[in-house]
Amino acid sequence: MSSTNPHPTAAPAAFRYSATSRRLHWLMAALVVLAYVLITSRSWFEKGSDPRLLVVQGHFWVGIAVFALVLPRLLARFASPTPAIVPALNPLTRLASQVTHIALYAFLLLQPLMGMLVVFLERGGIPLGGLMLPSPFELNPHLAHRIEDLHITVGSAFYYVIGLHIAAVLWHHFLRRDNVLKRML
């Protein structure tokens, strides 16, 4: 049996996140991209049209999927040790990394929650096929509109945080030449 790594570009298992953490990371990244694509593509369709309703509903359900995966992702992340970054980061860079990751997790949790609150407050429940998950709150279109505005503002701001995350990974990989990206592959 050969002792060589069958995937020469992949880091050894001890230096990578768990398989579950890696899968959830990339699945959630794809879902976030899909949520952004769906909501930005709504303007391609006439207000009130079926295609526009479809992309808005798709955005909502992708957000629900992201929300459903946050807890399993956090549990997977904390169930296994975090692989070390080699070479180690200086304290300021480590702090920037930690703050960015906290912001990303907060975004993954709060954005879907705000979206669900908007639907609960505006429509009185979440449609599930032919059923309705009733809202635990009274209808309040004014509050729903304010939360929706915040949801849009936070979503727009997170283009920059996500961009920062991607730029940092590229900086680590191509300029610093450490194992940050390899830990997630």
Coordinates of N, CA, C and O in Angstrom, one line a residue:
M1 N 0.8 -1.2 0.0 CA 0.0 0.0 0.0 C 0.9 1.2 0.0 O 1.8 1.4 0.8
S2 N 0.6 2.2 -0.9 CA 1.4 3.4 -1.0 C 1.1 4.4 0.1 O 0.0 4.6 0.5
S3 N 2.2 5.0 0.6 CA 2.0 6.0 1.6 C 1.8 7.4 1.1 O 1.8 8.4 1.8
T4 N 1.8 7.5 -0.3 CA 1.7 8.9 -0.9 C 0.3 9.3 -0.8 O -0.7 8.5 -0.8
N5 N 0.1 10.6 -0.8 CA -1.2 11.2 -0.7 C -1.8 11.1 -2.1 O -1.3 11.6 -3.1
P6 N -3.0 10.5 -2.3 CA -3.7 10.3 -3.6 C -4.1 11.7 -4.1 O -4.4 11.8 -5.3
H7 N -4.2 12.7 -3.3 CA -4.6 14.0 -3.7 C -3.4 15.0 -3.4 O -3.5 15.6 -2.3
P8 N -2.4 15.1 -4.2 CA -1.2 15.9 -3.9 C -1.5 17.3 -3.5 O -0.7 17.9 -2.7
T9 N -2.6 17.9 -4.0 CA -2.9 19.3 -3.6 C -3.6 19.4 -2.3 O -3.8 20.5 -1.8
A10 N -4.1 18.3 -1.8 CA -4.9 18.4 -0.6 C -4.0 18.2 0.6 O -3.0 17.5 0.6
A11 N -4.3 18.9 1.7 CA -3.5 18.8 2.9 C -3.8 17.5 3.6 O -4.9 17.0 3.5
P12 N -2.9 16.9 4.4 CA -3.2 15.7 5.2 C -4.4 16.0 6.1 O -4.6 17.1 6.5
A13 N -5.1 15.0 6.4 CA -6.3 15.1 7.2 C -6.1 15.9 8.5 O -7.0 16.6 8.9
A14 N -5.0 15.7 9.2 CA -4.8 16.3 10.5 C -4.7 17.8 10.4 O -4.8 18.6 11.3
F15 N -4.4 18.3 9.2 CA -4.2 19.7 8.9 C -5.4 20.4 8.2 O -5.3 21.5 7.7
R16 N -6.5 19.6 8.2 CA -7.7 20.1 7.5 C -8.9 20.1 8.5 O -8.9 19.4 9.5
Y17 N -9.9 20.9 8.2 CA -11.1 20.9 8.9 C -11.7 19.5 8.7 O -11.4 18.8 7.7
S18 N -12.7 19.1 9.5 CA -13.3 17.8 9.3 C -14.1 17.8 8.0 O -14.4 18.9 7.5
A19 N -14.3 16.6 7.5 CA -15.1 16.5 6.2 C -16.4 17.2 6.3 O -16.9 17.9 5.4
T20 N -17.1 17.0 7.5 CA -18.4 17.7 7.6 C -18.3 19.2 7.6 O -19.1 19.8 6.9
S21 N -17.3 19.7 8.3 CA -17.1 21.2 8.3 C -16.8 21.7 6.8 O -17.4 22.7 6.4
R22 N -16.0 21.0 6.1 CA -15.6 21.4 4.8 C -16.9 21.3 3.9 O -17.1 22.3 3.1
R23 N -17.6 20.2 3.9 CA -18.8 20.1 3.1 C -19.8 21.2 3.4 O -20.4 21.8 2.5
L24 N -20.1 21.4 4.7 CA -21.0 22.5 5.1 C -20.6 23.9 4.7 O -21.4 24.7 4.2
H25 N -19.3 24.1 4.8 CA -18.7 25.4 4.4 C -19.0 25.7 2.9 O -19.6 26.7 2.5
W26 N -18.7 24.7 2.0 CA -18.9 24.9 0.6 C -20.4 24.9 0.2 O -20.8 25.7 -0.7
L27 N -21.2 24.1 0.9 CA -22.6 24.1 0.6 C -23.2 25.4 1.0 O -24.0 26.0 0.2
M28 N -22.9 25.9 2.1 CA -23.4 27.2 2.6 C -22.9 28.3 1.7 O -23.7 29.3 1.4
A29 N -21.7 28.3 1.3 CA -21.2 29.3 0.4 C -22.0 29.3 -0.9 O -22.4 30.4 -1.4
A30 N -22.2 28.1 -1.5 CA -23.0 28.0 -2.7 C -24.4 28.5 -2.5 O -25.0 29.3 -3.3
L31 N -25.0 28.2 -1.3 CA -26.4 28.7 -1.0 C -26.4 30.2 -0.9 O -27.4 30.9 -1.3
V32 N -25.4 30.8 -0.3 CA -25.4 32.3 -0.1 C -25.3 32.9 -1.5 O -26.0 33.9 -1.8
V33 N -24.4 32.4 -2.3 CA -24.3 32.9 -3.7 C -25.7 32.8 -4.4 O -26.1 33.7 -5.1
L34 N -26.3 31.6 -4.3 CA -27.6 31.4 -4.9 C -28.6 32.4 -4.4 O -29.4 33.0 -5.2
A35 N -28.7 32.6 -3.1 CA -29.6 33.6 -2.5 C -29.4 35.0 -3.1 O -30.4 35.7 -3.5
Y36 N -28.1 35.4 -3.2 CA -27.9 36.7 -3.8 C -28.3 36.8 -5.3 O -28.9 37.7 -5.8
V37 N -28.0 35.7 -6.1 CA -28.3 35.6 -7.5 C -29.9 35.7 -7.6 O -30.4 36.5 -8.5
L38 N -30.6 35.0 -6.8 CA -32.0 35.0 -6.9 C -32.6 36.3 -6.6 O -33.4 36.8 -7.4
I39 N -32.2 37.0 -5.5 CA -32.8 38.2 -5.2 C -32.4 39.3 -6.1 O -33.2 40.2 -6.4
T40 N -31.2 39.3 -6.6 CA -30.8 40.4 -7.6 C -31.5 40.2 -9.0 O -31.7 41.1 -9.7
S41 N -31.8 38.9 -9.3 CA -32.4 38.7 -10.6 C -33.9 39.0 -10.6 O -34.5 39.0 -11.7
R42 N -34.5 39.3 -9.5 CA -36.0 39.6 -9.5 C -36.3 40.8 -10.3 O -37.4 40.9 -10.9
S43 N -35.3 41.7 -10.4 CA -35.6 43.0 -11.2 C -35.7 42.7 -12.7 O -36.1 43.5 -13.5
W44 N -35.3 41.5 -13.1 CA -35.4 41.1 -14.5 C -36.9 40.9 -14.9 O -37.2 40.8 -16.1
F45 N -37.7 40.7 -13.9 CA -39.1 40.3 -14.2 C -40.1 41.3 -13.7 O -39.8 42.1 -12.7
E46 N -41.2 41.4 -14.4 CA -42.2 42.4 -14.0 C -42.8 42.1 -12.6 O -43.0 41.0 -12.3
K47 N -43.1 43.2 -11.9 CA -43.7 43.0 -10.6 C -45.0 42.3 -10.7 O -45.8 42.6 -11.6
G48 N -45.2 41.4 -9.8 CA -46.4 40.6 -9.8 C -46.4 39.4 -10.7 O -47.4 38.6 -10.7
S49 N -45.4 39.2 -11.5 CA -45.3 38.1 -12.5 C -44.9 36.8 -11.8 O -44.3 36.8 -10.7
D50 N -45.3 35.7 -12.4 CA -44.9 34.4 -11.8 C -43.4 34.2 -11.7 O -42.9 33.7 -10.7
P51 N -42.7 34.6 -12.8 CA -41.2 34.4 -12.7 C -40.6 35.2 -11.5 O -39.7 34.7 -10.8
R52 N -41.1 36.4 -11.3 CA -40.6 37.2 -10.2 C -40.9 36.6 -8.9 O -40.1 36.5 -7.9
L53 N -42.1 36.1 -8.7 CA -42.6 35.4 -7.5 C -41.7 34.2 -7.3 O -41.3 33.9 -6.1
L54 N -41.4 33.5 -8.3 CA -40.6 32.3 -8.2 C -39.2 32.6 -7.7 O -38.7 31.9 -6.8
V55 N -38.5 33.6 -8.2 CA -37.2 33.9 -7.7 C -37.2 34.5 -6.3 O -36.3 34.2 -5.5
V56 N -38.2 35.3 -5.9 CA -38.3 35.8 -4.6 C -38.6 34.6 -3.6 O -37.9 34.5 -2.5
Q57 N -39.5 33.7 -4.0 CA -39.7 32.5 -3.1 C -38.5 31.6 -3.1 O -38.1 31.1 -2.0
G58 N -37.8 31.5 -4.2 CA -36.5 30.7 -4.2 C -35.5 31.3 -3.2 O -34.8 30.6 -2.4
H59 N -35.4 32.7 -3.2 CA -34.5 33.4 -2.3 C -34.9 33.1 -0.9 O -34.0 32.8 0.0
F60 N -36.2 33.1 -0.6 CA -36.7 32.8 0.8 C -36.3 31.4 1.2 O -35.8 31.2 2.3
W61 N -36.6 30.4 0.4 CA -36.3 29.0 0.7 C -34.8 28.7 0.8 O -34.4 27.9 1.6
V62 N -34.0 29.4 0.0 CA -32.6 29.2 0.1 C -32.1 29.8 1.5 O -31.3 29.2 2.2
G63 N -32.7 30.9 1.9 CA -32.4 31.5 3.2 C -32.8 30.5 4.3 O -32.0 30.4 5.3
I64 N -33.9 29.9 4.2 CA -34.3 28.9 5.2 C -33.3 27.7 5.2 O -32.9 27.3 6.3
A65 N -32.8 27.3 4.1 CA -31.8 26.2 4.1 C -30.5 26.7 4.7 O -29.9 25.9 5.5
V66 N -30.1 27.9 4.5 CA -28.9 28.4 5.2 C -29.1 28.4 6.7 O -28.3 28.0 7.5
F67 N -30.3 28.9 7.1 CA -30.6 29.0 8.5 C -30.6 27.6 9.1 O -30.0 27.4 10.2
A68 N -31.1 26.6 8.4 CA -31.2 25.2 8.9 C -29.8 24.6 9.1 O -29.6 23.7 9.9
L69 N -28.8 25.1 8.3 CA -27.5 24.5 8.3 C -26.5 25.2 9.3 O -25.5 24.7 9.5
V70 N -26.9 26.4 9.8 CA -26.0 27.1 10.7 C -25.7 26.3 11.9 O -24.5 26.2 12.3
L71 N -26.6 25.8 12.6 CA -26.3 25.0 13.9 C -25.5 23.8 13.6 O -24.5 23.6 14.2
P72 N -25.9 22.9 12.6 CA -25.0 21.8 12.3 C -23.6 22.3 11.9 O -22.6 21.6 12.3
R73 N -23.5 23.4 11.2 CA -22.1 23.9 10.9 C -21.3 24.3 12.1 O -20.2 23.9 12.2
L74 N -22.0 25.0 13.0 CA -21.3 25.4 14.2 C -20.9 24.2 15.1 O -19.8 24.1 15.6
L75 N -21.8 23.2 15.2 CA -21.5 22.0 15.9 C -20.3 21.3 15.3 O -19.5 20.8 16.0
A76 N -20.3 21.1 14.0 CA -19.2 20.5 13.3 C -17.9 21.2 13.5 O -16.8 20.6 13.8
R77 N -18.0 22.5 13.5 CA -16.8 23.3 13.6 C -16.2 23.2 15.0 O -15.0 23.1 15.2
F78 N -17.0 23.1 16.1 CA -16.5 23.0 17.4 C -16.3 21.6 17.9 O -15.7 21.4 18.9
A79 N -16.8 20.6 17.2 CA -16.7 19.2 17.5 C -15.3 18.7 17.2 O -14.8 17.8 17.8
S80 N -14.6 19.4 16.3 CA -13.3 18.9 15.9 C -12.3 20.1 16.1 O -12.7 21.3 16.0
P81 N -11.1 19.8 16.4 CA -10.1 20.9 16.6 C -9.9 21.7 15.3 O -10.0 21.2 14.2
T82 N -9.7 23.0 15.5 CA -9.4 23.9 14.4 C -8.0 23.6 13.9 O -7.1 23.7 14.8
P83 N -7.7 23.3 12.7 CA -6.4 23.0 12.3 C -5.5 24.3 12.3 O -6.0 25.4 12.0
A84 N -4.3 24.2 12.7 CA -3.4 25.3 12.9 C -3.1 25.9 11.5 O -3.0 25.2 10.5
I85 N -2.9 27.2 11.5 CA -2.4 27.9 10.3 C -0.9 27.9 10.4 O -0.3 28.3 11.4
V86 N -0.3 27.4 9.3 CA 1.1 27.3 9.2 C 1.6 28.1 8.0 O 1.2 27.8 6.9
P87 N 2.5 29.1 8.2 CA 3.1 29.5 9.5 C 2.0 30.3 10.2 O 1.0 30.9 9.7
A88 N 2.2 30.4 11.6 CA 1.2 31.1 12.5 C 1.0 32.5 12.1 O 1.9 33.2 11.5
L89 N -0.2 33.0 12.4 CA -0.5 34.4 12.1 C 0.0 35.3 13.2 O 0.1 34.9 14.4
N90 N 0.3 36.6 12.9 CA 0.6 37.6 13.9 C -0.7 37.9 14.7 O -1.8 37.7 14.2
P91 N -0.6 38.4 15.9 CA -1.9 38.7 16.7 C -2.9 39.6 16.0 O -4.1 39.3 16.1
L92 N -2.5 40.6 15.3 CA -3.4 41.5 14.6 C -4.2 40.8 13.5 O -5.4 40.9 13.4
T93 N -3.5 40.0 12.7 CA -4.1 39.2 11.6 C -5.0 38.2 12.2 O -6.1 38.0 11.7
R94 N -4.6 37.5 13.3 CA -5.5 36.5 13.9 C -6.8 37.2 14.4 O -7.9 36.7 14.2
L95 N -6.7 38.4 15.0 CA -7.8 39.1 15.5 C -8.8 39.5 14.3 O -10.0 39.3 14.4
A96 N -8.2 40.0 13.2 CA -9.0 40.3 12.1 C -9.7 39.1 11.5 O -10.9 39.2 11.1
S97 N -9.1 38.0 11.5 CA -9.7 36.7 11.1 C -10.8 36.3 12.0 O -11.9 36.0 11.5
Q98 N -10.6 36.4 13.3 CA -11.7 36.0 14.2 C -12.9 37.0 14.1 O -14.0 36.5 14.1
V99 N -12.7 38.2 14.0 CA -13.8 39.2 13.8 C -14.5 39.0 12.6 O -15.8 39.0 12.5
T100 N -13.8 38.7 11.5 CA -14.5 38.4 10.2 C -15.3 37.2 10.3 O -16.5 37.1 9.8
H101 N -14.8 36.1 10.9 CA -15.5 34.9 11.0 C -16.8 35.0 11.9 O -17.8 34.5 11.6
I102 N -16.7 35.8 13.0 CA -17.8 36.0 13.8 C -18.9 36.8 13.0 O -20.1 36.5 13.1
A103 N -18.5 37.8 12.2 CA -19.4 38.5 11.4 C -20.1 37.6 10.4 O -21.3 37.7 10.2
L104 N -19.3 36.7 9.8 CA -19.9 35.8 8.8 C -20.9 34.9 9.4 O -22.0 34.7 8.9
Y105 N -20.6 34.3 10.6 CA -21.6 33.5 11.3 C -22.8 34.2 11.7 O -24.0 33.7 11.6
A106 N -22.6 35.5 12.2 CA -23.8 36.3 12.6 C -24.7 36.6 11.4 O -25.9 36.5 11.4
F107 N -24.0 36.8 10.2 CA -24.8 37.1 9.0 C -25.6 35.8 8.6 O -26.8 35.9 8.3
L108 N -24.9 34.6 8.7 CA -25.6 33.4 8.3 C -26.8 33.1 9.2 O -27.7 32.4 8.8
L109 N -26.8 33.6 10.4 CA -27.9 33.4 11.4 C -28.9 34.4 11.3 O -30.1 34.2 11.1
L110 N -28.5 35.7 11.3 CA -29.4 36.8 11.4 C -30.2 37.1 10.1 O -31.3 37.5 10.1
Q111 N -29.5 37.0 8.9 CA -30.2 37.3 7.7 C -31.4 36.4 7.4 O -32.5 36.9 7.2
P112 N -31.3 35.1 7.6 CA -32.5 34.3 7.4 C -33.5 34.6 8.5 O -34.7 34.6 8.2
L113 N -33.1 34.8 9.7 CA -34.1 35.2 10.8 C -34.9 36.4 10.4 O -36.1 36.5 10.6
M114 N -34.1 37.4 9.9 CA -34.9 38.7 9.5 C -35.8 38.4 8.4 O -36.9 38.9 8.4
G115 N -35.4 37.6 7.4 CA -36.3 37.2 6.3 C -37.6 36.5 6.8 O -38.7 36.8 6.3
M116 N -37.4 35.6 7.7 CA -38.5 34.9 8.2 C -39.4 35.8 9.0 O -40.7 35.7 8.9
L117 N -38.8 36.7 9.8 CA -39.6 37.7 10.6 C -40.5 38.6 9.6 O -41.6 38.8 9.9
V118 N -39.9 39.0 8.5 CA -40.6 39.8 7.6 C -41.9 39.0 7.1 O -43.0 39.6 7.1
V119 N -41.7 37.8 6.7 CA -42.8 37.0 6.2 C -43.9 36.8 7.3 O -45.1 36.9 7.1
F120 N -43.4 36.4 8.5 CA -44.3 36.3 9.6 C -45.1 37.5 9.9 O -46.4 37.5 10.1
L121 N -44.5 38.7 10.0 CA -45.1 39.9 10.3 C -46.0 40.5 9.2 O -47.0 41.2 9.4
E122 N -45.6 40.2 8.0 CA -46.3 40.7 6.8 C -47.5 39.8 6.3 O -48.5 40.3 5.9
R123 N -47.2 38.5 6.4 CA -48.2 37.6 5.8 C -48.9 36.7 6.8 O -49.8 35.9 6.5
G124 N -48.4 36.7 8.1 CA -49.1 35.9 9.1 C -48.7 34.5 9.2 O -49.2 33.7 9.9
G125 N -47.7 34.1 8.4 CA -47.2 32.7 8.4 C -46.4 32.4 7.2 O -46.3 33.2 6.3
I126 N -45.7 31.2 7.3 CA -44.9 30.8 6.2 C -45.6 29.6 5.5 O -45.9 28.6 6.1
P127 N -45.8 29.8 4.1 CA -46.5 28.7 3.4 C -45.6 27.5 3.2 O -44.4 27.6 2.9
L128 N -46.1 26.3 3.5 CA -45.4 25.0 3.4 C -46.3 24.1 2.5 O -47.1 23.4 3.0
G129 N -46.1 24.2 1.2 CA -47.0 23.5 0.3 C -48.4 24.0 0.5 O -48.7 25.2 0.4
G130 N -49.3 23.1 0.8 CA -50.7 23.5 1.0 C -51.0 23.9 2.5 O -52.1 24.3 2.8
L131 N -50.0 23.8 3.3 CA -50.1 24.2 4.7 C -49.5 25.6 5.0 O -48.8 26.1 4.2
M132 N -49.8 26.1 6.2 CA -49.2 27.4 6.6 C -48.7 27.2 8.0 O -49.4 26.8 8.9
L133 N -47.4 27.5 8.2 CA -46.8 27.6 9.5 C -47.2 28.9 10.1 O -46.7 30.0 9.6
P134 N -48.0 28.9 11.1 CA -48.6 30.2 11.6 C -47.5 31.1 12.3 O -46.6 30.5 12.9
S135 N -47.7 32.3 12.2 CA -46.7 33.3 12.8 C -47.0 33.3 14.3 O -48.1 33.3 14.8
P136 N -45.9 33.3 15.1 CA -46.1 33.5 16.6 C -46.3 35.0 16.9 O -46.5 35.3 18.1
F137 N -46.3 35.9 15.9 CA -46.5 37.3 16.1 C -47.7 37.8 15.4 O -48.2 37.2 14.5
E138 N -48.3 38.9 15.9 CA -49.4 39.6 15.3 C -48.9 40.2 14.0 O -47.7 40.6 13.9
L139 N -49.8 40.4 13.0 CA -49.4 41.1 11.8 C -49.0 42.5 12.1 O -49.6 43.2 12.9
N140 N -47.9 42.9 11.5 CA -47.4 44.3 11.7 C -46.6 44.7 10.4 O -45.4 44.6 10.4
P141 N -47.3 45.1 9.4 CA -46.7 45.5 8.1 C -45.6 46.6 8.3 O -44.6 46.5 7.6
H142 N -45.8 47.5 9.2 CA -44.9 48.6 9.4 C -43.6 48.0 9.9 O -42.5 48.3 9.4
L143 N -43.6 47.2 10.9 CA -42.4 46.6 11.5 C -41.8 45.6 10.4 O -40.5 45.6 10.3
A144 N -42.6 44.9 9.7 CA -42.1 44.0 8.6 C -41.3 44.8 7.6 O -40.2 44.4 7.2
H145 N -41.8 46.0 7.3 CA -41.1 46.8 6.3 C -39.7 47.3 6.8 O -38.7 47.4 6.1
R146 N -39.7 47.7 8.1 CA -38.5 48.2 8.7 C -37.4 47.1 8.8 O -36.3 47.3 8.6
I147 N -37.9 45.9 9.2 CA -37.0 44.7 9.2 C -36.5 44.4 7.8 O -35.3 44.0 7.6
E148 N -37.4 44.5 6.9 CA -37.0 44.2 5.5 C -35.9 45.2 5.0 O -34.9 44.8 4.3
D149 N -36.1 46.4 5.4 CA -35.1 47.4 5.0 C -33.7 47.1 5.6 O -32.7 47.2 5.0
L150 N -33.7 46.6 6.9 CA -32.5 46.2 7.6 C -31.9 45.0 6.9 O -30.7 44.9 6.7
H151 N -32.8 44.0 6.6 CA -32.3 42.8 5.9 C -31.6 43.2 4.6 O -30.6 42.6 4.3
I152 N -32.2 44.1 3.8 CA -31.5 44.6 2.6 C -30.2 45.3 2.8 O -29.2 45.0 2.2
T153 N -30.2 46.2 3.8 CA -29.0 46.9 4.2 C -27.8 45.9 4.6 O -26.7 46.0 4.1
V154 N -28.2 45.0 5.5 CA -27.2 44.0 6.0 C -26.7 43.2 4.8 O -25.5 42.9 4.7
G155 N -27.7 42.7 4.0 CA -27.3 41.9 2.8 C -26.3 42.7 1.9 O -25.4 42.1 1.4
S156 N -26.6 44.0 1.7 CA -25.7 44.8 0.8 C -24.3 44.9 1.5 O -23.3 44.8 0.8
A157 N -24.3 45.2 2.8 CA -23.0 45.3 3.5 C -22.2 44.1 3.4 O -21.0 44.1 3.4
F158 N -22.9 42.9 3.4 CA -22.2 41.7 3.4 C -21.5 41.3 2.1 O -20.7 40.4 2.0
Y159 N -21.9 42.0 1.0 CA -21.1 41.8 -0.2 C -19.6 42.1 0.1 O -18.7 41.4 -0.3
Y160 N -19.4 43.2 0.9 CA -18.0 43.6 1.3 C -17.4 42.6 2.3 O -16.2 42.3 2.1
V161 N -18.1 42.1 3.2 CA -17.5 41.2 4.2 C -17.2 39.9 3.5 O -16.1 39.3 3.7
I162 N -18.1 39.4 2.6 CA -17.8 38.2 1.8 C -16.6 38.4 0.9 O -15.7 37.6 0.8
G163 N -16.6 39.6 0.3 CA -15.4 39.9 -0.6 C -14.1 40.0 0.2 O -13.1 39.5 -0.3
L164 N -14.2 40.5 1.4 CA -13.0 40.6 2.3 C -12.5 39.1 2.6 O -11.3 38.8 2.6
H165 N -13.5 38.3 2.9 CA -13.2 36.9 3.3 C -12.5 36.2 2.1 O -11.4 35.6 2.2
I166 N -13.0 36.4 0.9 CA -12.4 35.8 -0.3 C -11.0 36.4 -0.6 O -10.1 35.7 -0.9
A167 N -10.9 37.7 -0.5 CA -9.6 38.4 -0.7 C -8.6 37.9 0.3 O -7.4 37.7 -0.1
A168 N -9.0 37.7 1.5 CA -8.1 37.2 2.6 C -7.6 35.8 2.3 O -6.4 35.5 2.4
V169 N -8.5 35.0 1.8 CA -8.1 33.6 1.5 C -7.1 33.6 0.3 O -6.1 32.9 0.4
L170 N -7.4 34.5 -0.7 CA -6.4 34.6 -1.8 C -5.1 35.1 -1.4 O -4.0 34.7 -1.8
W171 N -5.1 36.1 -0.5 CA -3.9 36.7 0.1 C -3.1 35.6 0.8 O -1.9 35.5 0.6
H172 N -3.8 34.9 1.7 CA -3.1 33.8 2.4 C -2.5 32.8 1.4 O -1.4 32.3 1.6
H173 N -3.3 32.4 0.4 CA -2.8 31.3 -0.5 C -1.7 31.8 -1.4 O -0.7 31.1 -1.6
F174 N -1.9 32.9 -2.1 CA -0.9 33.3 -3.1 C 0.2 34.2 -2.6 O 1.3 34.1 -3.2
L175 N 0.0 35.0 -1.6 CA 1.1 35.9 -1.2 C 1.7 35.4 0.1 O 3.0 35.4 0.2
R176 N 0.9 35.1 1.1 CA 1.5 34.6 2.3 C 2.0 33.1 2.2 O 2.8 32.7 2.9
R177 N 1.3 32.4 1.3 CA 1.6 31.0 1.1 C 1.5 30.1 2.3 O 2.3 29.2 2.5
D178 N 0.4 30.3 3.0 CA 0.2 29.5 4.2 C -0.9 28.4 3.8 O -1.3 28.3 2.7
N179 N -1.4 27.7 4.8 CA -2.3 26.6 4.5 C -3.8 27.0 4.8 O -4.6 26.1 4.9
V180 N -4.1 28.3 4.9 CA -5.5 28.6 5.2 C -6.5 28.0 4.2 O -7.5 27.4 4.6
L181 N -6.3 28.1 2.9 CA -7.2 27.5 1.9 C -7.1 26.0 2.0 O -8.2 25.4 1.9
K182 N -6.0 25.5 2.0 CA -5.8 24.0 2.0 C -6.5 23.4 3.2 O -7.0 22.2 3.1
R183 N -6.7 24.1 4.3 CA -7.4 23.5 5.4 C -8.9 23.2 5.1 O -9.6 22.4 5.7
M184 N -9.5 24.0 4.1 CA -10.9 23.9 3.8 C -11.1 23.1 2.5 O -12.2 22.9 2.1
L185 N -10.1 22.6 1.9 CA -10.2 21.8 0.6 C -10.3 20.3 0.9 O -9.8 19.8 1.9

